[in-house]
Short mmCIF file of C-alpha atoms in Angstrom, two decimals:
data_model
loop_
_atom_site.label_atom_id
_atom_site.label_comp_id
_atom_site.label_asym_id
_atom_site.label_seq_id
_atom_site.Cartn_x
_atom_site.Cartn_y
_atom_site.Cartn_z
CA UNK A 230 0.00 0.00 0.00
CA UNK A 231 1.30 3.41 -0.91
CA UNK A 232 0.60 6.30 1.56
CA UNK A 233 1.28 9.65 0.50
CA UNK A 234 1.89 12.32 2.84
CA UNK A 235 0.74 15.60 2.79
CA UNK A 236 3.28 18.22 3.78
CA UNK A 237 1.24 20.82 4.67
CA UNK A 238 -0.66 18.68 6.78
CA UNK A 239 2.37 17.30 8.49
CA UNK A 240 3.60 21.14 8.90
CA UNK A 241 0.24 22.09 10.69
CA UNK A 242 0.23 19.30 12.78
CA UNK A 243 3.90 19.91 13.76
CA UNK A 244 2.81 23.66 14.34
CA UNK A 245 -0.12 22.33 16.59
CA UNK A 246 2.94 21.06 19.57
CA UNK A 247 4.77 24.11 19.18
CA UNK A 248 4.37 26.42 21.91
CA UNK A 249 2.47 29.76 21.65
CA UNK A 250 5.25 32.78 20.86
CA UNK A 251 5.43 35.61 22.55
CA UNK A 252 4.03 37.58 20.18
CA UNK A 253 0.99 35.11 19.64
CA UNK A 254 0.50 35.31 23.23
CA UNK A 255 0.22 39.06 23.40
CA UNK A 256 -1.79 39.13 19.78
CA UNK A 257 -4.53 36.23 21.60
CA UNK A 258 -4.15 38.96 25.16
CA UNK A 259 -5.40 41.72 22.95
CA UNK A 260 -8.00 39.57 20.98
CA UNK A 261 -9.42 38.56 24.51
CA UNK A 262 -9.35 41.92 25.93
CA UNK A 263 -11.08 43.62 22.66
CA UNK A 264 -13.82 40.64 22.62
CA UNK A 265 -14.74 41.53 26.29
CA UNK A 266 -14.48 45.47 26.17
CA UNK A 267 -17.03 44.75 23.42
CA UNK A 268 -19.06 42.32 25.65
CA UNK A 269 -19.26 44.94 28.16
CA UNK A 270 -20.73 47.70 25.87
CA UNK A 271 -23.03 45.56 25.05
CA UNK A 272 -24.18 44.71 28.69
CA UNK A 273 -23.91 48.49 29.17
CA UNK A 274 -26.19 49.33 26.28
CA UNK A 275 -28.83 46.61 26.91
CA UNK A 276 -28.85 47.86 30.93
CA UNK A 277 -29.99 51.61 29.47
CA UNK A 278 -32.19 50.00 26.80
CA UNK A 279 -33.98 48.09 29.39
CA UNK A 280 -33.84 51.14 31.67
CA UNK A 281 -35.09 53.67 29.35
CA UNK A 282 -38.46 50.86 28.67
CA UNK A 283 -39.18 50.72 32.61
CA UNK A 284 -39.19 54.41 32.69
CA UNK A 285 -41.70 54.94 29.89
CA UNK A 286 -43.81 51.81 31.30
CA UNK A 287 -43.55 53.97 34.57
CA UNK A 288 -45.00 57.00 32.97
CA UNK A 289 -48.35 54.52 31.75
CA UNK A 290 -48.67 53.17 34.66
CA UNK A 291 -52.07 53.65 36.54
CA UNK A 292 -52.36 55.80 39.65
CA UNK A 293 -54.52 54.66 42.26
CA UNK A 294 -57.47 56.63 42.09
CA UNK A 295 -60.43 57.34 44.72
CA UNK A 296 -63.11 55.34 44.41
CA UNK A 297 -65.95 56.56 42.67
CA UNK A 298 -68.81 54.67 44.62
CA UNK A 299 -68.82 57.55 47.21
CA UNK A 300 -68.52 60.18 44.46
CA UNK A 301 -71.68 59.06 43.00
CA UNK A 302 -73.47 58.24 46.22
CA UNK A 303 -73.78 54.49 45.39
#
């Protein structure tokens, strides 16, 4: 049987024990840190979304009023 080899699979499997360079390190820090300050806008928006729709639900919302069986003499 005649098996053929793939370099560039060999190469990426080779690459897959190295260990992560400094510079990879710091490039996958900064990935990380970008993907959560992004996170957290989000979080921030959707908190004044949500705050801004209880305010104006606030506004609708019914006031206890008197009753009107004594107003009418009922």
């Amino acid at each position: 049987m005649l098996t053929t080899f793939y370099y560039i699979d060999l190469y990426n499997k080779q690459q897959q024990n190295q260990p992560e360079t400094e510079r990879e390190y710091f490039l996958r820090m900064a990935r990380e840190m970008e993907q959560a300050r992004i996170l957290e806008k989000r979080q921030a928006r959707k908190a004044n979304i949500k705050a801004i729709f209880v305010a104006a639900l606030n506004l609708f919302k019914a006031k206890p009023v008197q009753a009107t069986d004594s107003v009418f003499g009922h």
